[in-house]
Amino acid sequence: MQQPGATSKDDAAYLLRMHAITKRFPGVRALDNVNLDVREGEIHAICGENGAGKSTLMKVLSGVYPHGTYDGDIVYRGQPAAFKNIRESEAEGIVIIHQELALIPELSITENIFLGNEPTRRGAIDWRRAKAQAKELLLRVGLREDPDTAIKNIGVGKQQLVEIAKALSKDVQLLILDEPTAALNESDSEHLLGLIADLRAKGITSILISHKLNEIESIADSITILRDGHTIETLDVGAGGVDEDRIIKGMVGRTLESRFPDHTPNIGEVFFEVQDWTVRHPQIAERLVCKSESFSVRRGEIVGFAGLMGAGRTELARSVFGRSYGTYVSGRIIKDGKEIRLHNVSQAIDAGLGYLTEDRKSLGLNLLDDIKATTVAAGLKKIANRTVVDRREEHSVAERYRRLLRTKAPSVDEGVAKLSGGNQQKVVLSKWMFTDPDLLILDEPTRGIDVGAKYEIYGIIQALADQGKGVIVISSELPELLGLSDRIYTIFEGRVTGELTREEADQERLIRLMTTAPATQRAGSTPA
Amino acid sequence: MATTVDTAPAPTDPLPEPETRGGSLFHQLFGDNVRQFGMLGALVVIVLFFQWWTGGTMLTSDNMMNLLNGNSYILVLAIGMVMVIIAGHIDLSVGSVAAFVGIVVAKSITNGGIPWWAGILLGLAVGLLVGMWQGFWVAYVGIPAFIVTLAGMLIFRGANQFVGNSNSIPVPEELQTIGGGYLPEVGPDTGYNNLTVLLGLLACAAVVLGLWRSRRTAVRMESEVDPLWVTVVKMVALCAVILYITYMFATGREGTSFPIPGLILVVLVLVYGFITSRTVLGRHVYAVGGNRQAAELSGVKSRKINFLVIMNMSLLAAVAAIMFIGRSTASGPFDGTNWELDAIAAVFIGGAAVSGGVGTVAGSMVGGLVMAVLNSGLQLKGIGADATYMTKGLVLLAAVALDVWNKKQGRFSIIGALINRGSSREPSTATSNG
């Protein structure tokens, strides 16, 4: 086992050493004394929960956060590195492939590979040479496609290969892949991992960030585990004894602080059920984002949805909420014993559903509005006498919720753009509380909010449940789900893979269910 | 765990209480947002400047009537345009649509022999149909309004010339009254036009009542309340302005008074000001323009809103067309040229944002009047069309640049806040409900 920060004399064996990296954002340390040592010619995996600091670390490495905005040293190929931007790190052969592909759909493979780096002859682009080189690069990544094909006409798996070809065209020494297989099916994933192993044989070092622990286990030579901005440990896979359980243990070792208000749930009958819910991706018709999912909610119950980003949690919630995402294929919603059909959001609101979005700024708020207009935005019918908005009523409603949720603002005339994240979230919460829903779906309700405000929001959620409402909490933070939920569903690749009661649930079980296809797992699904 | 620490209070923090406003005299009169009144102030300055420069011909009865008569159809267009722009679109077709409606109305009455009122109804119906046509493409097919209305600009210009054989068609007397007539003389001979005086007094009463009601509401809602004397000063000042304008219109040449097109405009401003600021529909228009996705997730049917807004624009273009052919006594093949540009300029000078979500009917009226006064003042001085175009262009650029600059400074937009929608200090919204 390689101890982090161990002062090894032979720097030569390491392609990259990041030592004691600390990166602060206002009020928070995203990285605290993080060490990362990558040997020449290995595949080095970085594991950690969402928010553990993986992406931040890679941004420090590649110069997205320029030298000087962080503390600590980077030694690359034996030389101290001080990258000021991505161009400088790329010039040294460090290339990142992001989860969201940076390809331009309308351009051809060749044009994408050489974008920003076009081979020229006497000032004009030398397309003949570009195409010849592109062919060669495609051969190296094992992609049999005409280089003139437009990116939009090839699948996501092949697009990943084009990204790698693009990296190769830049003489890559250190290839960083951020969740490369997140959007790929099994065979594409296999091909991609095979390619990365091939590149290793040719001396190209890779850093692999992935949530899929089985992939990491099978391909990585070393694994560094991050948690809450700290390096926990670096595991040497070659030394043996490293399996998924070992990785999970490192990832979750956090102790649960008492961050939740005391709460005794008062749970009633099942009143809301979704059965065999299947939804298609809005653009890609053959892709299903929800595959025959079923779940139920009881009165007074807080139900957690656990899953990795992109697992289909948000898609599921939004498609149930008046089909506001994707294309409905099949499935039934049963509320209070009757099937209801919700074709749009206003029907969903009328039927007693509320959905607080994960993306507060771009989906939840009109930043031009003030607090009072936002508070009543989803419940205008309740304060409008037919068509005319009663402004006195609007004001008093907004004021009531401001006091109830202790939103910090000089008055309800304050623009929401001026509020802090926590207070904005309280305003959005008041918007949904004002519609008085029976079922409130909260998608990442505490994202980007400080600890004090989180505690308050947990209290609000519990109070809503105590009023007999059903609450669904979608969260990427497992401690939050464990602390809040009476029952947790796990979701993986568009399927509900498990259902755990408060007593059964722990982080290890959740992570396992969140990262495993349903066919190979049956632990813990005990519908009550 | 990447948590951002914000300035939210600890749960035990005392809740901030509403403040009472204090400070300097100027501050007390104009409130926290002195800039709110930026463009309105600019309008006053421009008027006074021309009054001085033209040696007093700016503010004569004749000129004020000309101003209102000659610009009310553009201001009617600006009412529709501001809603289109708030919703995040643009309409380039209004001039052509107006020309098409105008020729249909003129031909159906003059050549077709239907009564004048039926011609007007026909014109409004045609405007409505044109609006539904364009709204369909924008809202339900999803073609950007810029493209749809650019096409409409060509289509309906051609339709105008097709219907009218590229000729002018005169309109009957009744229409001329609507487009260029004045309130009639009624009642005893007081030396003033009685109806105009009555209108002025009504407006004063509405202002006083509106300010008083919004003050009472503010007290009840425990929000910021002006000291009593501030409210009184505001009432007196506004009434003085209204009475002065009333006096000018009531004492013009024999046979003149407050113009009918002005009356139509005032009614439309009140109606649409009310719709945009006080109704659910109005809220939804702002919501769609401010953040369409957030609006949809709050239950707003954005396609319906877009359809209505675009349709309404063409309906108002039909109203403007009828006013215009009445004033010019005929409908011709080149009517409505560049109207869309005047209307759009008025809206942007009036504080709307290109990105949508921001703008007011009242602000757009101020913006339109700034342009109108500039036009009129420069004409009175005998300045040529060349210099007038350049001046107007620079004013448009300057007004919007100032706004952009202010936003970049992190302050609230001057003009955007000009007549903050829903603001209790805004007289026109107060009167609309008074």
Coordinates of N, CA, C and O in Angstrom, one line a residue, chain A residues 26-30 50-53 227-229 254 259 318 321 324 344-346 349 355 357 361-369 372-373 376-378 380-381 384 386-392 394-396 402-403 406-410 413 420-423 426 431-432 448-456 477, chain B residues 1-19 86 213-214 216-218 220-224 274-275 277-301 353 355-358 407 410-412 420-424 426 429-430 432-433:
Chain A
P26 N -14.6 30.6 -1.2 CA -15.1 31.4 -0.1 C -15.8 30.6 0.9 O -16.8 30.0 0.6
G27 N -15.2 30.5 2.1 CA -15.9 29.8 3.2 C -15.8 28.3 3.2 O -16.3 27.7 4.2
V28 N -15.1 27.7 2.3 CA -15.0 26.2 2.3 C -13.7 25.8 1.7 O -13.2 26.4 0.8
R29 N -13.2 24.7 2.2 CA -12.0 24.1 1.6 C -12.4 22.9 0.8 O -12.9 21.9 1.3
A30 N -12.4 23.1 -0.5 CA -12.8 22.0 -1.4 C -11.7 20.9 -1.3 O -12.1 19.7 -1.5
N50 N -19.9 12.0 -4.7 CA -20.1 13.3 -5.4 C -19.6 14.4 -4.4 O -20.0 14.4 -3.2
G51 N -18.8 15.4 -4.8 CA -18.5 16.4 -3.9 C -17.2 16.1 -3.1 O -16.9 16.9 -2.2
A52 N -16.6 15.0 -3.3 CA -15.4 14.6 -2.5 C -14.2 15.5 -2.9 O -13.3 15.6 -2.1
G53 N -14.2 16.0 -4.1 CA -13.1 16.9 -4.5 C -12.4 16.4 -5.7 O -11.4 16.9 -6.1
R227 N -12.3 11.9 0.2 CA -13.5 12.0 0.9 C -13.5 13.4 1.5 O -12.5 13.8 2.2
D228 N -14.5 14.2 1.3 CA -14.7 15.5 1.9 C -13.4 16.3 1.7 O -13.0 17.1 2.6
G229 N -12.8 16.2 0.5 CA -11.6 17.1 0.3 C -10.3 16.6 0.9 O -9.3 17.3 0.8
R254 N -16.9 8.1 6.7 CA -17.2 9.3 7.5 C -18.2 9.0 8.6 O -19.1 8.2 8.5
R259 N -26.5 16.1 12.5 CA -26.9 17.3 11.7 C -28.4 17.3 11.4 O -28.8 18.0 10.5
R318 N -39.2 14.2 -12.6 CA -39.8 15.2 -13.5 C -40.9 14.6 -14.5 O -41.8 15.2 -14.8
F321 N -43.9 14.3 -12.6 CA -44.5 15.7 -12.3 C -45.0 16.3 -13.7 O -44.4 17.1 -14.3
S324 N -42.9 16.6 -17.3 CA -42.1 17.8 -17.6 C -40.7 17.4 -18.1 O -39.9 18.2 -18.4
N344 N -49.7 17.6 -18.0 CA -48.8 18.8 -17.9 C -48.6 19.2 -16.5 O -49.3 18.7 -15.6
V345 N -47.8 20.2 -16.3 CA -47.4 20.6 -14.9 C -48.6 21.2 -14.2 O -48.8 20.9 -13.0
S346 N -49.4 21.9 -14.8 CA -50.5 22.5 -14.1 C -51.5 21.5 -13.6 O -52.1 21.6 -12.5
I349 N -49.9 20.0 -10.5 CA -50.0 20.9 -9.3 C -51.5 20.8 -8.8 O -51.7 20.7 -7.6
Y355 N -42.8 19.9 -7.2 CA -41.5 19.4 -7.5 C -40.5 20.6 -7.4 O -40.6 21.6 -8.1
T357 N -36.9 21.8 -8.0 CA -35.8 21.3 -8.9 C -34.4 21.3 -8.3 O -34.2 22.1 -7.4
K361 N -31.1 27.8 -9.9 CA -31.0 29.1 -10.7 C -31.6 29.0 -12.1 O -32.2 29.9 -12.5
S362 N -31.4 27.8 -12.8 CA -31.9 27.8 -14.1 C -33.2 27.2 -14.3 O -33.9 27.5 -15.3
L363 N -33.7 26.4 -13.3 CA -35.0 25.8 -13.4 C -36.0 26.2 -12.4 O -37.2 26.1 -12.5
G364 N -35.5 26.7 -11.2 CA -36.4 27.0 -10.1 C -36.8 28.4 -9.9 O -37.9 28.7 -9.4
L365 N -36.0 29.3 -10.4 CA -36.2 30.7 -10.1 C -36.3 31.6 -11.3 O -35.5 31.3 -12.3
N366 N -37.1 32.6 -11.3 CA -37.0 33.7 -12.2 C -36.2 34.8 -11.5 O -36.7 35.4 -10.6
L367 N -34.9 34.9 -11.8 CA -34.0 35.8 -11.0 C -34.4 37.2 -11.1 O -33.9 38.1 -10.4
L368 N -35.3 37.5 -12.1 CA -35.8 38.9 -12.2 C -36.9 39.2 -11.2 O -37.2 40.4 -10.9
D369 N -37.5 38.2 -10.6 CA -38.6 38.4 -9.7 C -38.2 38.7 -8.3 O -37.0 38.5 -7.9
K372 N -41.9 38.0 -3.2 CA -43.4 37.8 -3.1 C -43.9 37.2 -4.4 O -44.7 36.2 -4.4
A373 N -43.4 37.6 -5.6 CA -43.8 37.1 -6.8 C -43.4 35.6 -7.0 O -44.1 34.8 -7.5
V376 N -45.7 33.1 -4.8 CA -47.0 32.8 -5.3 C -47.0 32.2 -6.7 O -48.0 31.9 -7.3
A377 N -45.8 32.1 -7.3 CA -45.7 31.8 -8.7 C -46.4 30.5 -9.1 O -47.0 30.4 -10.2
A378 N -46.4 29.5 -8.3 CA -47.0 28.2 -8.6 C -48.4 28.1 -8.1 O -49.2 27.2 -8.4
L380 N -50.8 30.9 -8.2 CA -51.5 32.2 -8.5 C -53.0 32.1 -8.3 O -53.7 33.0 -7.9
K381 N -53.5 30.9 -8.7 CA -54.9 30.7 -8.6 C -55.5 30.9 -7.3 O -56.6 31.3 -7.1
A384 N -55.8 34.7 -6.8 CA -56.3 35.5 -7.8 C -57.8 35.3 -7.8 O -58.4 34.2 -7.8
R386 N -60.5 35.1 -9.9 CA -60.6 34.8 -11.3 C -59.3 35.1 -12.0 O -58.4 34.3 -12.2
T387 N -59.1 36.3 -12.5 CA -57.9 36.6 -13.2 C -57.0 37.7 -12.6 O -55.9 37.8 -13.0
V388 N -57.5 38.4 -11.7 CA -56.8 39.5 -11.1 C -56.0 39.1 -9.9 O -56.6 38.6 -8.9
V389 N -54.7 39.3 -9.9 CA -53.9 39.0 -8.7 C -54.2 39.9 -7.5 O -54.1 41.1 -7.7
D390 N -54.5 39.4 -6.4 CA -54.7 40.2 -5.2 C -53.4 40.5 -4.6 O -52.8 39.6 -3.9
R391 N -52.9 41.7 -4.8 CA -51.5 42.0 -4.4 C -51.4 42.0 -2.8 O -50.3 41.8 -2.3
R392 N -52.5 42.4 -2.2 CA -52.4 42.5 -0.7 C -52.3 41.0 -0.2 O -51.5 40.8 0.7
E394 N -51.1 38.5 -1.9 CA -49.7 38.1 -2.3 C -48.7 38.5 -1.3 O -47.9 37.7 -0.8
H395 N -48.8 39.7 -0.9 CA -47.8 40.2 0.1 C -48.0 39.5 1.4 O -46.9 39.1 2.0
S396 N -49.2 39.3 1.9 CA -49.3 38.7 3.2 C -48.9 37.2 3.2 O -48.3 36.7 4.1
R402 N -42.1 34.0 4.8 CA -40.8 34.5 5.1 C -40.6 34.4 6.6 O -39.5 34.0 7.1
R403 N -41.6 34.6 7.4 CA -41.5 34.5 8.8 C -41.4 33.0 9.2 O -40.6 32.6 10.1
R406 N -38.1 31.7 8.2 CA -37.1 32.5 8.6 C -36.1 32.9 7.5 O -34.9 32.8 7.6
T407 N -36.7 33.3 6.4 CA -35.9 33.8 5.2 C -35.3 35.1 5.6 O -36.1 36.0 6.0
K408 N -34.0 35.2 5.4 CA -33.4 36.5 5.7 C -33.4 37.4 4.6 O -32.7 37.2 3.6
A409 N -34.2 38.5 4.7 CA -34.3 39.5 3.6 C -35.0 40.7 4.2 O -35.8 40.5 5.1
P410 N -34.6 41.9 3.8 CA -35.2 43.1 4.4 C -36.7 43.1 4.2 O -37.4 43.6 5.1
D413 N -40.2 42.4 -0.9 CA -40.0 43.1 -2.1 C -38.6 42.9 -2.7 O -38.3 43.4 -3.7
S420 N -28.9 34.8 -0.6 CA -27.9 33.7 -0.6 C -28.6 32.4 -1.0 O -29.9 32.4 -1.0
G421 N -27.8 31.4 -1.3 CA -28.4 30.2 -1.8 C -29.4 29.6 -0.8 O -30.4 29.1 -1.2
G422 N -29.1 29.6 0.4 CA -30.0 29.0 1.4 C -31.3 29.8 1.5 O -32.4 29.2 1.6
N423 N -31.2 31.1 1.4 CA -32.5 31.9 1.4 C -33.3 31.7 0.1 O -34.5 31.7 0.1
K426 N -35.2 28.6 0.4 CA -36.3 28.8 1.3 C -37.5 29.4 0.5 O -38.6 29.1 0.7
K431 N -42.6 28.6 -2.2 CA -43.5 28.5 -3.4 C -44.2 27.2 -3.5 O -45.4 27.2 -3.7
W432 N -43.5 26.1 -3.2 CA -44.2 24.8 -3.2 C -45.1 24.5 -2.0 O -46.1 23.9 -2.1
G448 N -25.6 23.3 -2.5 CA -25.0 24.6 -2.4 C -25.5 25.5 -1.3 O -25.6 26.7 -1.4
I449 N -25.8 24.8 -0.2 CA -26.3 25.5 1.0 C -25.5 25.2 2.2 O -25.0 24.1 2.3
D450 N -25.3 26.2 3.0 CA -24.3 25.9 4.2 C -25.0 25.1 5.2 O -26.2 24.9 5.2
V451 N -24.2 24.7 6.2 CA -24.7 23.7 7.1 C -25.9 24.2 8.0 O -26.8 23.5 8.2
G452 N -25.8 25.4 8.4 CA -26.9 26.0 9.3 C -28.2 26.0 8.6 O -29.2 25.5 9.1
A453 N -28.2 26.4 7.3 CA -29.4 26.4 6.5 C -29.9 25.0 6.2 O -31.1 24.8 6.2
K454 N -29.0 24.1 6.0 CA -29.4 22.7 5.8 C -30.2 22.2 7.0 O -31.3 21.6 6.8
Y455 N -29.7 22.5 8.2 CA -30.4 22.0 9.4 C -31.8 22.5 9.4 O -32.8 21.8 9.6
E456 N -32.0 23.8 9.0 CA -33.3 24.4 9.0 C -34.2 23.7 8.0 O -35.4 23.5 8.2
E477 N -26.1 13.2 -1.6 CA -25.4 13.0 -0.3 C -26.0 11.9 0.5 O -27.1 12.1 1.1
Chain B
M1 N -17.1 17.3 0.2 CA -18.4 17.9 0.2 C -18.3 19.4 -0.1 O -17.7 20.2 0.7
A2 N -18.7 19.8 -1.3 CA -18.4 21.2 -1.6 C -19.6 22.0 -1.2 O -20.5 22.3 -2.0
T3 N -19.6 22.5 0.0 CA -20.7 23.3 0.4 C -20.3 24.8 0.3 O -19.2 25.1 0.6
T4 N -21.2 25.6 -0.2 CA -20.9 27.0 -0.2 C -21.5 27.6 1.1 O -22.6 27.4 1.4
V5 N -20.7 28.4 1.7 CA -21.2 29.0 2.9 C -21.8 30.3 2.5 O -21.2 31.1 1.8
D6 N -23.0 30.6 2.9 CA -23.6 31.8 2.6 C -23.9 32.6 3.8 O -23.5 32.2 4.9
T7 N -24.6 33.7 3.7 CA -24.7 34.6 4.8 C -26.0 34.4 5.5 O -26.6 35.2 6.2
A8 N -26.6 33.2 5.3 CA -27.9 32.9 6.0 C -27.7 33.0 7.5 O -26.6 32.7 8.0
P9 N -28.7 33.4 8.2 CA -28.6 33.7 9.6 C -28.6 32.4 10.4 O -29.1 31.4 9.9
A10 N -28.0 32.4 11.5 CA -28.3 31.3 12.4 C -29.7 31.3 12.8 O -30.4 32.3 12.8
P11 N -30.3 30.1 13.1 CA -31.7 30.1 13.4 C -32.2 31.0 14.5 O -33.4 31.4 14.5
T12 N -31.3 31.4 15.3 CA -31.7 32.3 16.4 C -31.7 33.8 16.1 O -32.1 34.6 16.9
D13 N -31.1 34.1 14.9 CA -31.1 35.5 14.5 C -32.5 36.1 14.6 O -33.5 35.5 14.2
P14 N -32.6 37.4 15.1 CA -33.9 38.0 15.1 C -34.3 38.3 13.6 O -33.4 38.5 12.8
L15 N -35.5 38.2 13.4 CA -36.1 38.5 12.1 C -36.0 39.9 11.7 O -36.4 40.8 12.6
P16 N -35.5 40.3 10.5 CA -35.4 41.7 10.2 C -36.8 42.3 10.2 O -37.7 41.7 9.6
E17 N -37.0 43.5 10.7 CA -38.3 44.1 10.7 C -38.4 45.1 9.6 O -37.3 45.7 9.1
P18 N -39.5 45.4 9.1 CA -39.7 46.4 8.1 C -39.2 47.8 8.5 O -39.3 48.1 9.7
E19 N -38.6 48.5 7.6 CA -38.0 49.8 8.0 C -38.9 50.9 7.6 O -39.7 50.8 6.7
I86 N -41.2 41.4 -23.6 CA -41.2 40.8 -22.2 C -41.2 39.3 -22.3 O -40.4 38.6 -21.6
R213 N -54.9 55.0 -1.8 CA -55.2 53.6 -1.6 C -53.9 52.8 -1.4 O -53.8 51.9 -0.5
S214 N -52.9 53.1 -2.3 CA -51.7 52.3 -2.2 C -50.9 52.6 -0.9 O -50.3 51.8 -0.3
R216 N -52.5 53.3 2.0 CA -53.3 52.6 3.0 C -52.9 51.1 3.0 O -52.7 50.5 4.0
T217 N -52.7 50.6 1.7 CA -52.3 49.2 1.6 C -51.0 49.0 2.2 O -50.7 48.0 2.9
A218 N -50.1 49.9 1.9 CA -48.7 49.8 2.5 C -48.7 49.8 4.0 O -48.0 49.0 4.6
R220 N -51.2 48.8 5.8 CA -51.7 47.6 6.3 C -50.7 46.4 6.2 O -50.7 45.5 7.0
M221 N -49.9 46.5 5.1 CA -49.0 45.4 4.9 C -47.7 45.6 5.7 O -46.8 44.8 5.5
E222 N -47.7 46.6 6.4 CA -46.5 46.9 7.3 C -45.2 47.0 6.4 O -44.2 46.7 6.9
S223 N -45.3 47.4 5.2 CA -44.1 47.6 4.4 C -43.8 49.1 4.5 O -44.4 49.9 5.2
E224 N -42.7 49.5 3.7 CA -42.2 50.9 3.8 C -43.4 51.9 3.5 O -44.2 51.7 2.6
F274 N -53.0 47.3 -16.8 CA -53.6 46.5 -15.7 C -53.4 45.0 -16.0 O -53.0 44.3 -15.1
I275 N -53.5 44.6 -17.3 CA -53.3 43.2 -17.6 C -51.9 42.8 -17.2 O -51.7 41.8 -16.6
S277 N -49.7 44.1 -15.2 CA -49.2 44.3 -13.8 C -50.0 43.6 -12.8 O -49.6 43.3 -11.7
R278 N -51.3 43.3 -13.1 CA -52.2 42.8 -12.1 C -52.8 41.5 -12.3 O -53.5 41.0 -11.4
T279 N -52.7 40.9 -13.5 CA -53.5 39.7 -13.7 C -52.6 38.5 -13.8 O -51.4 38.6 -13.9
V280 N -53.2 37.3 -13.6 CA -52.4 36.1 -13.7 C -51.8 36.0 -15.1 O -50.6 35.6 -15.2
L281 N -52.5 36.4 -16.1 CA -52.0 36.3 -17.5 C -50.7 37.2 -17.6 O -49.7 36.7 -18.1
G282 N -50.8 38.4 -17.0 CA -49.6 39.3 -17.1 C -48.4 38.6 -16.4 O -47.3 38.6 -16.8
R283 N -48.7 38.1 -15.2 CA -47.6 37.4 -14.4 C -47.0 36.3 -15.3 O -45.8 36.1 -15.3
H284 N -47.8 35.6 -16.0 CA -47.3 34.5 -16.8 C -46.4 35.0 -17.9 O -45.4 34.3 -18.3
V285 N -46.8 36.1 -18.5 CA -45.9 36.7 -19.6 C -44.6 37.0 -19.1 O -43.5 36.6 -19.7
Y286 N -44.5 37.7 -17.9 CA -43.2 38.0 -17.3 C -42.4 36.7 -17.0 O -41.2 36.6 -17.1
A287 N -43.2 35.7 -16.5 CA -42.5 34.4 -16.0 C -41.9 33.7 -17.2 O -40.8 33.2 -17.1
V288 N -42.6 33.7 -18.3 CA -42.1 33.0 -19.5 C -40.9 33.7 -20.0 O -39.9 33.1 -20.4
G289 N -40.9 35.0 -20.0 CA -39.8 35.8 -20.5 C -38.6 35.7 -19.6 O -37.4 35.7 -20.0
G290 N -38.9 35.6 -18.3 CA -37.8 35.7 -17.3 C -37.0 34.4 -17.2 O -35.8 34.3 -17.2
N291 N -37.8 33.3 -17.3 CA -37.1 32.0 -17.2 C -38.2 31.0 -17.6 O -39.0 30.5 -16.8
R292 N -38.2 30.6 -18.9 CA -39.2 29.8 -19.5 C -39.3 28.4 -18.8 O -40.4 28.0 -18.4
Q293 N -38.2 27.8 -18.5 CA -38.2 26.5 -17.9 C -38.8 26.5 -16.5 O -39.5 25.7 -16.1
A294 N -38.3 27.5 -15.8 CA -38.8 27.7 -14.4 C -40.3 27.9 -14.4 O -41.0 27.4 -13.6
A295 N -40.7 28.7 -15.4 CA -42.2 29.0 -15.5 C -43.0 27.7 -15.8 O -44.0 27.5 -15.1
E296 N -42.4 26.9 -16.7 CA -43.1 25.7 -17.0 C -43.2 24.8 -15.8 O -44.2 24.1 -15.6
L297 N -42.1 24.7 -15.1 CA -42.1 23.8 -13.9 C -43.0 24.4 -12.8 O -43.1 23.8 -11.7
S298 N -43.5 25.6 -12.9 CA -44.4 26.2 -12.0 C -45.8 26.1 -12.5 O -46.7 26.7 -11.9
G299 N -46.0 25.4 -13.6 CA -47.3 25.2 -14.1 C -47.8 26.2 -15.2 O -49.0 26.3 -15.5
V300 N -46.9 27.1 -15.7 CA -47.3 28.0 -16.7 C -47.3 27.3 -18.0 O -46.4 26.6 -18.4
K301 N -48.4 27.5 -18.8 CA -48.4 26.9 -20.1 C -47.8 27.9 -21.1 O -48.4 28.8 -21.7
A353 N -35.8 44.6 -21.6 CA -34.5 43.9 -21.8 C -34.6 43.0 -23.0 O -35.6 42.4 -23.3
S355 N -33.2 40.3 -23.5 CA -33.3 38.9 -23.2 C -34.7 38.6 -22.6 O -34.9 37.4 -22.2
G356 N -35.6 39.5 -22.5 CA -37.0 39.2 -22.0 C -37.1 39.3 -20.5 O -36.1 39.5 -19.8
G357 N -38.4 39.3 -20.1 CA -38.6 39.3 -18.7 C -38.8 40.6 -18.0 O -39.2 40.8 -16.9
V358 N -38.3 41.7 -18.7 CA -38.3 43.0 -18.2 C -39.0 44.0 -19.1 O -38.8 43.9 -20.3
K407 N -26.3 48.0 -15.3 CA -26.4 46.6 -14.9 C -25.0 46.0 -14.6 O -24.8 45.3 -13.7
G410 N -23.5 46.4 -11.4 CA -24.1 45.6 -10.3 C -25.3 46.3 -9.7 O -25.8 45.9 -8.7
R411 N -25.6 47.5 -10.3 CA -26.8 48.1 -9.7 C -28.0 47.7 -10.4 O -28.0 47.2 -11.5
F412 N -29.1 48.0 -9.8 CA -30.3 47.6 -10.5 C -30.5 48.6 -11.7 O -30.1 49.7 -11.7
N420 N -41.0 50.3 -12.1 CA -41.0 48.9 -11.6 C -42.4 48.4 -11.6 O -43.3 48.9 -11.0
R421 N -42.5 47.2 -12.2 CA -43.9 46.7 -12.3 C -44.3 46.3 -10.9 O -43.6 45.8 -10.1
G422 N -45.5 46.6 -10.6 CA -46.1 46.3 -9.3 C -45.7 47.3 -8.2 O -46.1 47.2 -7.1
S423 N -44.9 48.3 -8.6 CA -44.5 49.3 -7.7 C -45.7 50.2 -7.3 O -46.4 50.6 -8.1
S424 N -45.8 50.4 -6.0 CA -47.0 51.1 -5.5 C -46.8 52.6 -5.8 O -47.7 53.4 -5.6
E426 N -46.1 53.8 -8.7 CA -46.4 54.2 -10.1 C -47.8 54.7 -10.2 O -48.8 53.9 -10.0
T429 N -50.4 52.7 -12.8 CA -51.0 51.5 -12.4 C -52.0 51.7 -11.2 O -53.0 51.0 -11.0
A430 N -51.7 52.8 -10.5 CA -52.6 53.1 -9.4 C -53.9 53.6 -9.9 O -55.0 53.2 -9.4
S432 N -55.1 52.9 -12.7 CA -55.8 51.9 -13.5 C -56.8 51.1 -12.6 O -57.7 50.5 -13.1
N433 N -56.4 51.1 -11.3 CA -57.3 50.3 -10.5 C -58.1 51.3 -9.6 O -58.9 50.8 -8.7

